[in-house]
PDB file of C-alpha atoms and ligand atoms in Angstrom:
ATOM      1  CA  MET A   1     -16.395   5.713 -11.744  1.00  0.00           C
ATOM      2  CA  LYS A   2     -14.090   3.072 -10.293  1.00  0.00           C
ATOM      3  CA  LYS A   3     -13.774   3.321  -6.513  1.00  0.00           C
ATOM      4  CA  ILE A   4     -10.211   3.027  -5.251  1.00  0.00           C
ATOM      5  CA  LEU A   5      -9.081   2.979  -1.637  1.00  0.00           C
ATOM      6  CA  VAL A   6      -5.482   3.963  -0.880  1.00  0.00           C
ATOM      7  CA  ALA A   7      -4.696   3.002   2.731  1.00  0.00           C
ATOM      8  CA  TYR A   8      -1.274   3.498   4.282  1.00  0.00           C
ATOM      9  CA  TRP A   9       0.806   3.666   7.423  1.00  0.00           C
ATOM     10  CA  SER A  10       3.836   5.932   7.542  1.00  0.00           C
ATOM     11  CA  GLY A  11       6.048   6.889  10.477  1.00  0.00           C
ATOM     12  CA  THR A  12       8.294   9.524   8.923  1.00  0.00           C
ATOM     13  CA  GLY A  13       6.330  10.415   5.795  1.00  0.00           C
ATOM     14  CA  ASN A  14       8.120   8.446   3.057  1.00  0.00           C
ATOM     15  CA  THR A  15       5.328   5.944   2.456  1.00  0.00           C
ATOM     16  CA  GLU A  16       2.811   8.766   2.856  1.00  0.00           C
ATOM     17  CA  THR A  17       4.463  10.594  -0.064  1.00  0.00           C
ATOM     18  CA  MET A  18       4.169   7.395  -2.116  1.00  0.00           C
ATOM     19  CA  ALA A  19       0.497   7.068  -1.132  1.00  0.00           C
ATOM     20  CA  GLN A  20      -0.219  10.632  -2.225  1.00  0.00           C
ATOM     21  CA  GLN A  21       1.315   9.941  -5.630  1.00  0.00           C
ATOM     22  CA  VAL A  22      -0.603   6.667  -6.061  1.00  0.00           C
ATOM     23  CA  ALA A  23      -3.822   8.521  -5.177  1.00  0.00           C
ATOM     24  CA  LYS A  24      -3.010  11.346  -7.593  1.00  0.00           C
ATOM     25  CA  GLY A  25      -2.375   8.881 -10.440  1.00  0.00           C
ATOM     26  CA  ALA A  26      -5.578   7.001  -9.695  1.00  0.00           C
ATOM     27  CA  GLY A  27      -7.561  10.248  -9.616  1.00  0.00           C
ATOM     28  CA  ASP A  28      -6.035  11.452 -12.871  1.00  0.00           C
ATOM     29  CA  GLY A  29      -6.866   8.020 -14.311  1.00  0.00           C
ATOM     30  CA  GLY A  30     -10.536   8.764 -13.659  1.00  0.00           C
ATOM     31  CA  ALA A  31     -11.142   6.880 -10.410  1.00  0.00           C
ATOM     32  CA  GLU A  32     -12.993   8.067  -7.319  1.00  0.00           C
ATOM     33  CA  VAL A  33     -10.198   7.897  -4.763  1.00  0.00           C
ATOM     34  CA  THR A  34     -10.212   7.687  -0.986  1.00  0.00           C
ATOM     35  CA  LEU A  35      -6.770   8.304   0.523  1.00  0.00           C
ATOM     36  CA  GLN A  36      -6.704   7.363   4.181  1.00  0.00           C
ATOM     37  CA  SER A  37      -4.291   6.592   6.977  1.00  0.00           C
ATOM     38  CA  VAL A  38      -4.909   2.939   7.886  1.00  0.00           C
ATOM     39  CA  GLU A  39      -6.177   3.512  11.426  1.00  0.00           C
ATOM     40  CA  LYS A  40      -9.198   5.325   9.970  1.00  0.00           C
ATOM     41  CA  VAL A  41     -10.055   2.615   7.437  1.00  0.00           C
ATOM     42  CA  THR A  42     -13.171   0.547   8.175  1.00  0.00           C
ATOM     43  CA  PRO A  43     -14.053  -2.897   6.762  1.00  0.00           C
ATOM     44  CA  ASP A  44     -16.910  -1.254   4.810  1.00  0.00           C
ATOM     45  CA  MET A  45     -14.435   1.017   3.037  1.00  0.00           C
ATOM     46  CA  VAL A  46     -12.456  -2.027   1.911  1.00  0.00           C
ATOM     47  CA  LYS A  47     -15.633  -3.803   0.772  1.00  0.00           C
ATOM     48  CA  ALA A  48     -16.847  -0.767  -1.178  1.00  0.00           C
ATOM     49  CA  ALA A  49     -13.603  -0.364  -3.120  1.00  0.00           C
ATOM     50  CA  GLU A  50     -13.260  -2.005  -6.534  1.00  0.00           C
ATOM     51  CA  ALA A  51      -9.472  -1.708  -6.432  1.00  0.00           C
ATOM     52  CA  LEU A  52      -7.094  -1.232  -3.519  1.00  0.00           C
ATOM     53  CA  ALA A  53      -3.665   0.178  -2.792  1.00  0.00           C
ATOM     54  CA  PHE A  54      -1.955  -0.496   0.540  1.00  0.00           C
ATOM     55  CA  GLY A  55       1.275   1.136   1.664  1.00  0.00           C
ATOM     56  CA  CYS A  56       3.552   0.285   4.579  1.00  0.00           C
ATOM     57  CA  PRO A  57       7.295   0.636   5.157  1.00  0.00           C
ATOM     58  CA  ALA A  58       9.583  -2.224   6.219  1.00  0.00           C
ATOM     59  CA  MET A  59       9.456  -2.285  10.006  1.00  0.00           C
ATOM     60  CA  GLY A  60      10.486  -4.638  12.804  1.00  0.00           C
ATOM     61  CA  ASP A  61      12.687  -7.191  11.088  1.00  0.00           C
ATOM     62  CA  GLU A  62      11.302  -7.150   7.544  1.00  0.00           C
ATOM     63  CA  ALA A  63       7.748  -6.955   8.858  1.00  0.00           C
ATOM     64  CA  LEU A  64       4.680  -4.743   8.564  1.00  0.00           C
ATOM     65  CA  GLU A  65       4.192  -2.006  11.146  1.00  0.00           C
ATOM     66  CA  GLU A  66       2.789  -3.901  14.127  1.00  0.00           C
ATOM     67  CA  THR A  67       0.226  -1.678  15.870  1.00  0.00           C
ATOM     68  CA  GLU A  68      -1.975  -0.522  12.978  1.00  0.00           C
ATOM     69  CA  MET A  69      -1.033  -2.109   9.652  1.00  0.00           C
ATOM     70  CA  GLU A  70      -0.437  -5.694  10.772  1.00  0.00           C
ATOM     71  CA  PRO A  71      -3.828  -5.948  12.582  1.00  0.00           C
ATOM     72  CA  PHE A  72      -5.565  -4.313   9.584  1.00  0.00           C
ATOM     73  CA  ILE A  73      -3.997  -6.789   7.153  1.00  0.00           C
ATOM     74  CA  GLY A  74      -4.648  -9.661   9.543  1.00  0.00           C
ATOM     75  CA  ARG A  75      -8.389  -8.850   9.600  1.00  0.00           C
ATOM     76  CA  LEU A  76      -8.797  -8.916   5.824  1.00  0.00           C
ATOM     77  CA  SER A  77     -10.637 -11.867   4.368  1.00  0.00           C
ATOM     78  CA  GLN A  78     -10.949 -13.537   0.997  1.00  0.00           C
ATOM     79  CA  ALA A  79     -14.496 -12.135   0.789  1.00  0.00           C
ATOM     80  CA  GLU A  80     -13.146  -8.564   0.850  1.00  0.00           C
ATOM     81  CA  LEU A  81     -10.084  -9.125  -1.321  1.00  0.00           C
ATOM     82  CA  GLY A  82     -10.856 -11.963  -3.694  1.00  0.00           C
ATOM     83  CA  GLY A  83     -10.308 -10.988  -7.335  1.00  0.00           C
ATOM     84  CA  LYS A  84      -9.674  -7.317  -6.570  1.00  0.00           C
ATOM     85  CA  PRO A  85      -6.704  -5.509  -8.124  1.00  0.00           C
ATOM     86  CA  LEU A  86      -4.327  -4.615  -5.294  1.00  0.00           C
ATOM     87  CA  ALA A  87      -1.235  -2.406  -5.479  1.00  0.00           C
ATOM     88  CA  LEU A  88       1.281  -2.670  -2.634  1.00  0.00           C
ATOM     89  CA  PHE A  89       3.957  -0.081  -1.968  1.00  0.00           C
ATOM     90  CA  GLY A  90       6.289   1.116   0.740  1.00  0.00           C
ATOM     91  CA  SER A  91       9.601   2.581   1.752  1.00  0.00           C
ATOM     92  CA  TYR A  92      12.542   0.706   3.288  1.00  0.00           C
ATOM     93  CA  ASP A  93      16.156   1.380   4.201  1.00  0.00           C
ATOM     94  CA  TRP A  94      18.780  -1.310   4.802  1.00  0.00           C
ATOM     95  CA  GLY A  95      16.931  -4.494   3.850  1.00  0.00           C
ATOM     96  CA  ASP A  96      16.458  -6.360   0.569  1.00  0.00           C
ATOM     97  CA  GLY A  97      12.708  -5.869   0.265  1.00  0.00           C
ATOM     98  CA  GLN A  98      11.801  -9.182   1.915  1.00  0.00           C
ATOM     99  CA  TRP A  99       8.900  -7.578   3.801  1.00  0.00           C
ATOM    100  CA  MET A 100       7.263  -6.679   0.497  1.00  0.00           C
ATOM    101  CA  LYS A 101       7.796 -10.134  -1.022  1.00  0.00           C
ATOM    102  CA  SER A 102       6.185 -11.761   2.016  1.00  0.00           C
ATOM    103  CA  TRP A 103       3.344  -9.225   2.010  1.00  0.00           C
ATOM    104  CA  ALA A 104       2.581  -9.762  -1.684  1.00  0.00           C
ATOM    105  CA  GLU A 105       2.507 -13.549  -1.233  1.00  0.00           C
ATOM    106  CA  ARG A 106       0.203 -13.183   1.749  1.00  0.00           C
ATOM    107  CA  MET A 107      -2.235 -11.013  -0.208  1.00  0.00           C
ATOM    108  CA  LYS A 108      -2.173 -13.381  -3.198  1.00  0.00           C
ATOM    109  CA  GLY A 109      -3.023 -16.134  -0.733  1.00  0.00           C
ATOM    110  CA  LEU A 110      -6.235 -14.230   0.069  1.00  0.00           C
ATOM    111  CA  GLY A 111      -7.129 -14.066  -3.617  1.00  0.00           C
ATOM    112  CA  ALA A 112      -6.092 -10.489  -4.370  1.00  0.00           C
ATOM    113  CA  SER A 113      -4.786  -9.745  -7.827  1.00  0.00           C
ATOM    114  CA  VAL A 114      -1.496  -8.096  -6.806  1.00  0.00           C
ATOM    115  CA  GLU A 115       0.012  -5.653  -9.312  1.00  0.00           C
ATOM    116  CA  GLY A 116       3.578  -6.734 -10.048  1.00  0.00           C
ATOM    117  CA  GLU A 117       5.704  -7.526  -7.015  1.00  0.00           C
ATOM    118  CA  GLY A 118       4.955  -4.411  -4.966  1.00  0.00           C
ATOM    119  CA  LEU A 119       6.620  -1.046  -5.422  1.00  0.00           C
ATOM    120  CA  ILE A 120       9.485  -0.341  -3.034  1.00  0.00           C
ATOM    121  CA  THR A 121      11.559   2.799  -2.544  1.00  0.00           C
ATOM    122  CA  GLN A 122      14.645   3.323  -0.425  1.00  0.00           C
ATOM    123  CA  LEU A 123      13.933   6.074   2.125  1.00  0.00           C
ATOM    124  CA  VAL A 124      12.600   9.337   0.621  1.00  0.00           C
ATOM    125  CA  PRO A 125      10.938   8.792  -2.773  1.00  0.00           C
ATOM    126  CA  ASP A 126      12.779  10.804  -5.453  1.00  0.00           C
ATOM    127  CA  GLN A 127      11.148  12.071  -8.617  1.00  0.00           C
ATOM    128  CA  ASP A 128      11.567   8.732 -10.403  1.00  0.00           C
ATOM    129  CA  ALA A 129       9.980   6.841  -7.495  1.00  0.00           C
ATOM    130  CA  CYS A 130       7.129   9.372  -7.358  1.00  0.00           C
ATOM    131  CA  SER A 131       6.468   8.847 -11.087  1.00  0.00           C
ATOM    132  CA  LYS A 132       6.369   5.080 -10.569  1.00  0.00           C
ATOM    133  CA  CYS A 133       3.833   5.542  -7.776  1.00  0.00           C
ATOM    134  CA  TYR A 134       1.764   7.875  -9.935  1.00  0.00           C
ATOM    135  CA  GLU A 135       1.786   5.365 -12.823  1.00  0.00           C
ATOM    136  CA  LEU A 136       0.843   2.545 -10.455  1.00  0.00           C
ATOM    137  CA  GLY A 137      -2.203   4.534  -9.356  1.00  0.00           C
ATOM    138  CA  LYS A 138      -3.130   5.292 -12.939  1.00  0.00           C
ATOM    139  CA  LYS A 139      -2.864   1.618 -13.879  1.00  0.00           C
ATOM    140  CA  LEU A 140      -5.106   0.686 -10.972  1.00  0.00           C
ATOM    141  CA  ALA A 141      -7.722   3.137 -12.244  1.00  0.00           C
ATOM    142  CA  GLY A 142      -7.598   1.783 -15.805  1.00  0.00           C
TER     143      GLY A 142
HETATM  144  C1  LIG B 201      11.525   0.447  14.017  1.00  0.00           C
HETATM  145  C2  LIG B 201      12.019   0.442  12.596  1.00  0.00           C
HETATM  146  C3  LIG B 201      12.240  -0.786  11.964  1.00  0.00           C
HETATM  147  C4  LIG B 201      12.710  -0.836  10.647  1.00  0.00           C
HETATM  148  N1  LIG B 201      12.945  -2.058  10.052  1.00  0.00           N
HETATM  149  C5  LIG B 201      13.408  -2.095   8.777  1.00  0.00           C
HETATM  150  C6  LIG B 201      13.665  -3.342   8.143  1.00  0.00           C
HETATM  151  O1  LIG B 201      13.460  -4.439   8.697  1.00  0.00           O
HETATM  152  N2  LIG B 201      14.146  -3.326   6.853  1.00  0.00           N
HETATM  153  C7  LIG B 201      14.386  -2.149   6.176  1.00  0.00           C
HETATM  154  O2  LIG B 201      14.799  -2.199   5.022  1.00  0.00           O
HETATM  155  N3  LIG B 201      14.135  -0.952   6.761  1.00  0.00           N
HETATM  156  C8  LIG B 201      13.641  -0.901   8.027  1.00  0.00           C
HETATM  157  N4  LIG B 201      13.384   0.311   8.619  1.00  0.00           N
HETATM  158  C9  LIG B 201      13.579   1.557   7.853  1.00  0.00           C
HETATM  159  C10 LIG B 201      12.264   2.116   7.328  1.00  0.00           C
HETATM  160  O3  LIG B 201      11.573   1.164   6.537  1.00  0.00           O
HETATM  161  C11 LIG B 201      12.541   3.378   6.507  1.00  0.00           C
HETATM  162  O4  LIG B 201      13.084   4.363   7.358  1.00  0.00           O
HETATM  163  C12 LIG B 201      11.325   3.926   5.785  1.00  0.00           C
HETATM  164  O5  LIG B 201      11.739   4.951   4.909  1.00  0.00           O
HETATM  165  C13 LIG B 201      10.279   4.482   6.746  1.00  0.00           C
HETATM  166  O6  LIG B 201       9.139   4.842   5.979  1.00  0.00           O
HETATM  167  P1  LIG B 201       8.064   5.916   6.496  1.00  0.00           P
HETATM  168  O7  LIG B 201       8.702   7.279   6.351  1.00  0.00           O
HETATM  169  O8  LIG B 201       6.884   5.743   5.599  1.00  0.00           O
HETATM  170  O9  LIG B 201       7.772   5.568   7.918  1.00  0.00           O
HETATM  171  C14 LIG B 201      12.931   0.376   9.933  1.00  0.00           C
HETATM  172  C15 LIG B 201      12.698   1.610  10.577  1.00  0.00           C
HETATM  173  C16 LIG B 201      12.249   1.650  11.873  1.00  0.00           C
HETATM  174  C17 LIG B 201      11.976   2.985  12.546  1.00  0.00           C
END
């Protein structure tokens, strides 16, 4: 069974909803899924996963959330990420998705195999956005 880690940060629950859908899709796709808020994720959990999904909303000025997600991402190394399928997702509001573009480039720079360009949703994920998250998780499991 493919081990997938879904790690996320969410302030008001929008990215958390996306994370739950990604995890559901991955589970239905046959993977062994760990869904965890990022502050509880250890380096060993990242190492043990064969595929990864990270979620974070646009914060600051088109940046990752600074107290938990940014340090977590900053600690990741090529050894942990290299060659692994990685799905990125998150909610935003008024921006143009620049935080996600920068994040995806950063992760590619560490050798991760990023799925698409990252899945972004404005504010609360509607049914269509939830389906896209679910399908993303399923693809990661496949
Ligand atoms: C402090 C703060 C900074 C934000 N910065 C941005 C931003 O730069 N660009 C943007 O599109 N949305 C920004 N937002 C909006 C959030 O990304 C949006 O509300 C999102 O749905 C929050 O997701 P969550 O419910 O997972 O926390 C910001 C929100 C807050 C509270």
